[in-house]
Every structure is written in structure tokens, then in C-alpha cells.
XYZ file of C-alpha atoms in Angstrom:
232
model
C -0.005 0.045 -0.021
C 1.643 3.287 -1.217
C 1.165 6.711 0.274
C -0.505 9.405 -1.624
C 1.750 11.653 -3.698
C 1.910 15.045 -2.207
C 2.423 17.999 -4.492
C 5.832 19.804 -4.640
C 6.230 23.176 -2.930
C 2.771 22.870 -1.383
C 1.079 23.412 -4.784
C -2.423 22.057 -5.299
C -2.493 18.992 -7.555
C -3.249 19.476 -11.222
C -6.858 18.579 -12.176
C -7.066 15.921 -14.833
C -7.622 17.331 -18.304
C -10.710 16.263 -20.120
C -10.800 17.657 -23.655
C -14.537 16.957 -23.965
C -15.382 18.875 -20.844
C -13.237 22.039 -21.897
C -15.487 25.094 -22.205
C -16.020 26.240 -25.862
C -16.684 29.722 -25.074
C -13.023 30.617 -24.821
C -12.958 31.095 -28.624
C -16.270 32.656 -28.931
C -18.055 29.275 -29.689
C -18.294 27.920 -33.145
C -17.820 31.386 -34.626
C -15.312 33.752 -32.965
C -16.094 37.311 -32.194
C -13.591 38.686 -34.663
C -15.011 36.410 -37.489
C -18.543 37.472 -36.547
C -17.579 41.184 -36.538
C -16.059 40.704 -40.014
C -19.170 38.936 -41.320
C -21.430 41.920 -40.026
C -19.073 44.389 -41.541
C -18.998 42.522 -44.810
C -22.857 42.485 -44.960
C -22.900 46.199 -44.399
C -20.314 46.869 -47.005
C -22.112 44.608 -49.628
C -25.303 46.534 -48.892
C -23.751 49.982 -49.214
C -21.779 49.055 -52.435
C -25.211 47.573 -53.924
C -26.966 50.904 -53.266
C -24.413 52.810 -55.345
C -25.866 50.873 -58.311
C -28.765 53.544 -58.581
C -25.989 56.170 -59.381
C -24.664 53.778 -62.132
C -28.042 53.581 -63.597
C -28.549 57.338 -63.614
C -25.060 57.839 -65.323
C -25.760 55.111 -67.797
C -29.068 56.381 -68.980
C -27.534 59.857 -69.244
C -24.247 59.070 -71.055
C -25.258 55.967 -72.987
C -26.211 56.641 -76.708
C -29.973 55.848 -77.485
C -30.974 53.878 -80.640
C -32.999 56.103 -82.869
C -36.148 54.391 -84.355
C -38.867 55.502 -86.889
C -42.093 53.845 -87.717
C -44.723 53.906 -90.383
C -48.381 52.878 -90.341
C -47.304 49.204 -89.614
C -43.781 48.434 -88.640
C -40.888 50.197 -86.556
C -37.472 50.498 -88.138
C -33.959 51.528 -87.255
C -33.385 55.060 -88.426
C -29.792 54.482 -88.963
C -29.319 50.845 -90.052
C -25.428 51.234 -89.686
C -25.403 52.838 -86.447
C -23.493 51.573 -83.507
C -25.639 52.921 -80.613
C -26.405 49.473 -79.201
C -22.691 48.637 -78.858
C -21.842 52.159 -77.439
C -24.592 51.580 -74.783
C -22.937 48.194 -73.825
C -19.405 49.900 -73.710
C -20.639 52.685 -71.664
C -22.142 50.454 -69.112
C -18.890 48.330 -69.026
C -16.670 51.339 -68.367
C -19.026 52.826 -65.709
C -19.255 49.543 -63.996
C -15.595 48.972 -63.835
C -15.078 52.550 -62.614
C -17.519 52.016 -59.813
C -15.784 48.864 -58.891
C -12.382 50.831 -58.626
C -13.899 53.757 -56.691
C -16.010 51.835 -54.198
C -13.240 49.345 -53.476
C -10.835 52.413 -52.995
C -13.329 54.054 -50.644
C -13.644 50.939 -48.678
C -9.953 50.402 -48.413
C -9.502 54.076 -47.222
C -11.714 53.482 -44.220
C -10.770 49.929 -43.593
C -7.247 49.102 -44.277
C -7.623 45.273 -43.297
C -8.369 42.662 -45.946
C -9.657 39.118 -45.511
C -12.047 36.781 -47.230
C -15.275 38.390 -45.822
C -14.271 41.689 -47.329
C -13.485 40.281 -50.753
C -16.727 38.255 -50.779
C -18.712 41.418 -49.780
C -17.046 43.561 -52.504
C -17.922 40.868 -55.245
C -21.486 40.339 -54.072
C -22.126 43.877 -53.634
C -20.657 44.676 -57.045
C -22.860 41.964 -58.720
C -25.897 43.480 -56.898
C -24.973 47.030 -57.798
C -24.309 46.368 -61.458
C -27.760 44.451 -61.665
C -29.465 47.375 -59.840
C -27.709 49.859 -62.210
C -28.824 47.930 -65.157
C -32.550 47.785 -64.035
C -32.452 51.507 -62.981
C -31.153 52.615 -66.315
C -33.677 50.596 -68.302
C -36.494 51.906 -66.003
C -35.350 55.589 -66.451
C -34.934 55.220 -70.195
C -37.416 55.194 -72.924
C -40.472 53.092 -72.811
C -39.816 49.485 -73.530
C -43.219 49.276 -75.437
C -41.947 50.384 -78.803
C -45.265 49.853 -80.574
C -47.206 52.073 -78.082
C -44.324 54.713 -78.283
C -44.387 54.751 -81.943
C -48.241 55.184 -81.971
C -47.852 58.131 -79.577
C -45.327 60.104 -81.819
C -46.928 59.291 -85.152
C -45.540 57.800 -88.390
C -42.271 59.112 -89.710
C -41.278 60.757 -86.437
C -38.025 59.484 -84.961
C -37.904 58.501 -81.361
C -35.449 56.799 -78.938
C -35.665 53.112 -78.462
C -35.426 51.511 -75.155
C -32.117 51.326 -73.290
C -30.859 47.780 -73.299
C -27.820 45.716 -72.307
C -27.093 43.376 -75.066
C -23.937 41.967 -73.439
C -24.921 40.627 -70.144
C -21.302 39.797 -69.270
C -20.743 43.510 -68.696
C -22.307 42.925 -65.274
C -19.159 41.169 -64.310
C -17.056 44.430 -64.813
C -17.970 45.734 -61.370
C -16.675 42.795 -59.261
C -13.780 42.333 -61.563
C -12.763 45.993 -61.053
C -13.279 45.571 -57.349
C -11.047 42.455 -57.012
C -8.148 44.066 -58.978
C -8.279 47.374 -57.080
C -8.360 45.339 -53.695
C -5.401 43.253 -54.853
C -3.332 46.226 -55.981
C -4.130 48.361 -52.971
C -3.496 45.474 -50.399
C -0.140 44.668 -52.103
C 0.913 48.464 -52.080
C -0.490 49.850 -48.757
C -1.810 46.868 -46.880
C -0.198 45.634 -43.662
C 2.553 43.027 -44.163
C 1.710 39.364 -43.592
C 2.921 37.925 -40.204
C 5.718 35.627 -40.452
C 4.929 31.926 -40.133
C 5.574 30.344 -36.768
C 8.166 27.660 -36.582
C 6.942 24.244 -35.835
C 7.580 22.838 -32.310
C 9.590 19.966 -33.753
C 11.925 22.292 -35.451
C 12.266 24.894 -32.732
C 15.021 22.676 -31.034
C 17.066 22.383 -34.164
C 16.847 26.089 -34.816
C 18.041 26.867 -31.205
C 20.901 24.416 -31.727
C 21.905 26.152 -34.904
C 21.891 29.447 -33.292
C 24.010 28.249 -30.380
C 26.612 26.838 -32.593
C 29.749 29.105 -32.763
C 30.561 30.692 -36.005
C 33.650 29.234 -37.657
C 36.232 32.004 -38.594
C 36.759 32.601 -42.182
C 40.641 31.899 -42.162
C 39.960 28.470 -40.421
C 37.361 27.637 -43.038
C 39.671 28.407 -45.872
C 42.596 26.431 -44.285
C 40.398 23.559 -43.794
C 39.398 23.537 -47.410
C 42.906 23.554 -48.527
C 43.891 19.884 -48.440
C 47.573 18.702 -48.617
C 48.489 16.819 -51.762
C 48.190 12.965 -51.740
C 51.376 11.107 -51.397
C 52.727 8.966 -53.990
């Protein structure tokens, strides 16, 4: 029969560790407080970026060239069959959306110098929503999409503007592409440096041993490399 072990230096004995009974609240539960805060900020940023799509629609309706149409008593025709107004409307939307992606991302970076995946996702989602909102706003503010009714109102032989349309739907991606490129450039130029990776615990002993080894003088290293000629 053995005597119970007494703790050294009158210290209380250590309690057995049970990983299953460890509290999960130390790290904020399944989602930490830092990640939760970044998610809330990302949702707010996505909403604010998407709302600016209304301004995109206003500028697109103002700057994009409109397609002139003309009608007779039966049909509606293009006034200028060789015109490039449709391509010009798509190009105007593309340039405006890309510019909005650059400006909104620069504004977000100015007030929030940190990056992170939630911020990138917020900029992409907000850019897509803003581009779609700008597209719908521009069409709603433009001429009536009911071409036949518009032709009856103006009368035959009178030119009128056709509805504002976006033929190339891929232009909706110009905003998120501009946002991602701007975020990448600004983070590389002005973002905080990445923290140095920690040395694994199984390599820390080897690193300490290498640091403790004395440095060999240069003259001894040179004399050691000069070997005497072989005999015979």
C-alpha cells in the first residue's frame, strides 16, 4: 500500500484534463467574435456598395447613346441601320461599372485598411448586386420598352429613342472584376505585411541548436578547405 503523492512546494494538484469537458466559450463558440464582426461588416459593405448601383443607372441613362427608331403605319425600323448605338450603350455600361468597382473598393480600403475573405466576398457580391441594380435602373429611367405604343404616340415618320438595353450581359461582371483587381493592388501596395509563419515545435530545438553553434572563422574555413596533396 503506497502513500498518496504530495504536491511539490505545497502546490495544489493538477486537475485531470478532459478535452470533452473544456469550455467552448473561450474562442467565442463555433464562430469567434472577430469572425462574427467581420461578417457583419462585410454584410454592411455589400449593402452600401449595392445601393450605389442606382447612381450607375443614372449615369448610364445619361451618357449612353440611345438607338433612334422610326415607324410607319405598320412597322418600326432603325433610323440608322449602320449605327453603333447598341454597342455604345454596352461599352458605356462596361466602363462605368468597372469605374464604380475601382472607386467603391478604394473608398472601402480608405476607411478599412484590413483585408480578409469576408471583405473580398462582400465587394464581389455587392458589385454584382450594384451592377444588376444599375442595369434595371437605367432601363427603367430610359425610354419606354413598349416600342409599338411609343410609335403610336409620336406618329408615323417621326424619329424617337428606343429602349435602353444591355445586349452583352457579361458587362455585369465588370464591377466585381474591377473591385477584385483594385483590392489586390491596394493590399499589395498599402496593406499591412503578412505575419511571419511560426516555426513548428519539432523544428524549434534544431533552430536553437543552430543558433547556439559558434561561427567558424573565415581563415579557419579557408585552411580547412585546402587539403595537402596526396602522397605517391
